[in-house]
Coordinates of C-alpha atoms in Angstrom, one line a residue:
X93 CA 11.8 4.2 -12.1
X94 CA 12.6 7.7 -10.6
X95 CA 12.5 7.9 -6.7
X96 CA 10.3 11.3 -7.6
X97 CA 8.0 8.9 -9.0
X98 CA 7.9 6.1 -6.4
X99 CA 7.4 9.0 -3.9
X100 CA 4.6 10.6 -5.3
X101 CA 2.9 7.4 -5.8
X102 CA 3.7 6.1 -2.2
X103 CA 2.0 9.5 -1.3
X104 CA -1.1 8.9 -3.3
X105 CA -1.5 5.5 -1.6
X106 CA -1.5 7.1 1.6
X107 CA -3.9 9.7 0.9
X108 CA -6.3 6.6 0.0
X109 CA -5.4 4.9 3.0
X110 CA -6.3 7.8 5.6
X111 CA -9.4 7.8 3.2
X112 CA -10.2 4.2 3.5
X113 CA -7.8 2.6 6.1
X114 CA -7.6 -0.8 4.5
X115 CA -8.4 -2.0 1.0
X116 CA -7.4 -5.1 -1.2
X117 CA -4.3 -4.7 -3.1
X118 CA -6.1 -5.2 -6.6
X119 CA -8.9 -2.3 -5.8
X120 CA -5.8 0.3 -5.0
X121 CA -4.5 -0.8 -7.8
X122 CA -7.1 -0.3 -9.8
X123 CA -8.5 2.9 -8.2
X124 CA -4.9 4.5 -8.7
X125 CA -4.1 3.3 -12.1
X126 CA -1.0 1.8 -11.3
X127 CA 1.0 -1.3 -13.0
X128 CA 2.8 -4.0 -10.6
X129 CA 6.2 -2.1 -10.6
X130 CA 5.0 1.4 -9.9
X131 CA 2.9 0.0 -7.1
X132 CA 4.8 -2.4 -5.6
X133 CA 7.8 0.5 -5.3
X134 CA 5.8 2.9 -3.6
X135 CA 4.3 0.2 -1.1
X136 CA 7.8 -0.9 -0.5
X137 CA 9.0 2.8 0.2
X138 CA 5.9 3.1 2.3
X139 CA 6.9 -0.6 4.3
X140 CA 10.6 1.0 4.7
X141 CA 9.3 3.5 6.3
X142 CA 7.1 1.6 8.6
X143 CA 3.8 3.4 7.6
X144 CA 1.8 -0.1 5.9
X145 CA 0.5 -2.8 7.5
X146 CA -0.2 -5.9 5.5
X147 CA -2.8 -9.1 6.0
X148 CA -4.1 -11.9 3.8
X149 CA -7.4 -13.5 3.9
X150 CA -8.5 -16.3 1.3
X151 CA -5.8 -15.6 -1.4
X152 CA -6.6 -11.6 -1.1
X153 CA -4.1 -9.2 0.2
X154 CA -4.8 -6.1 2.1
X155 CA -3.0 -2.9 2.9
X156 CA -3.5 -0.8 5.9
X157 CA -2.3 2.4 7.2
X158 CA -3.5 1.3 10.7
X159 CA -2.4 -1.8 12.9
X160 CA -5.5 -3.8 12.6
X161 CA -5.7 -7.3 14.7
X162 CA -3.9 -9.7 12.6
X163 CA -1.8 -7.6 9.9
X164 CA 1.4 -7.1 10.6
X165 CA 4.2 -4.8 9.8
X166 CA 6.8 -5.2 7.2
X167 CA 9.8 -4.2 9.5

């Protein structure tokens, strides 16, 4: 996968985030139309950059663009 790619679709996860601050994994996936690889490389260029915040509840992950109470960074 191009870094071009990964980068443009690390940016349109971020543009849902400031939309929606924190949604389930599986919905952004959905919503974007993305496969495993192509999101899991964006969220990891987002995570290197120290811009995702990440939390688990019941067997259901979440992403967030914020720091809310109990997520935590990937760095």
């Amino acid at each position: 996968m191009k870094a071009l790619i990964i980068a443009q679709n690390a940016g349109r996860i971020w543009c849902l985030l400031e939309g929606t601050y924190t949604i389930t994994v599986d919905r952004m996936k959905r919503t974007l139309g993305l496969d495993d690889a192509a999101f899991f490389a964006a969220i990891g260029w987002l995570a290197r950059e120290k811009k995702i915040y990440c939390s688990e509840d019941n067997g259901e992950w979440y992403i967030s663009n914020k720091q809310p109470l109990g997520f935590f960074s990937f760095g």
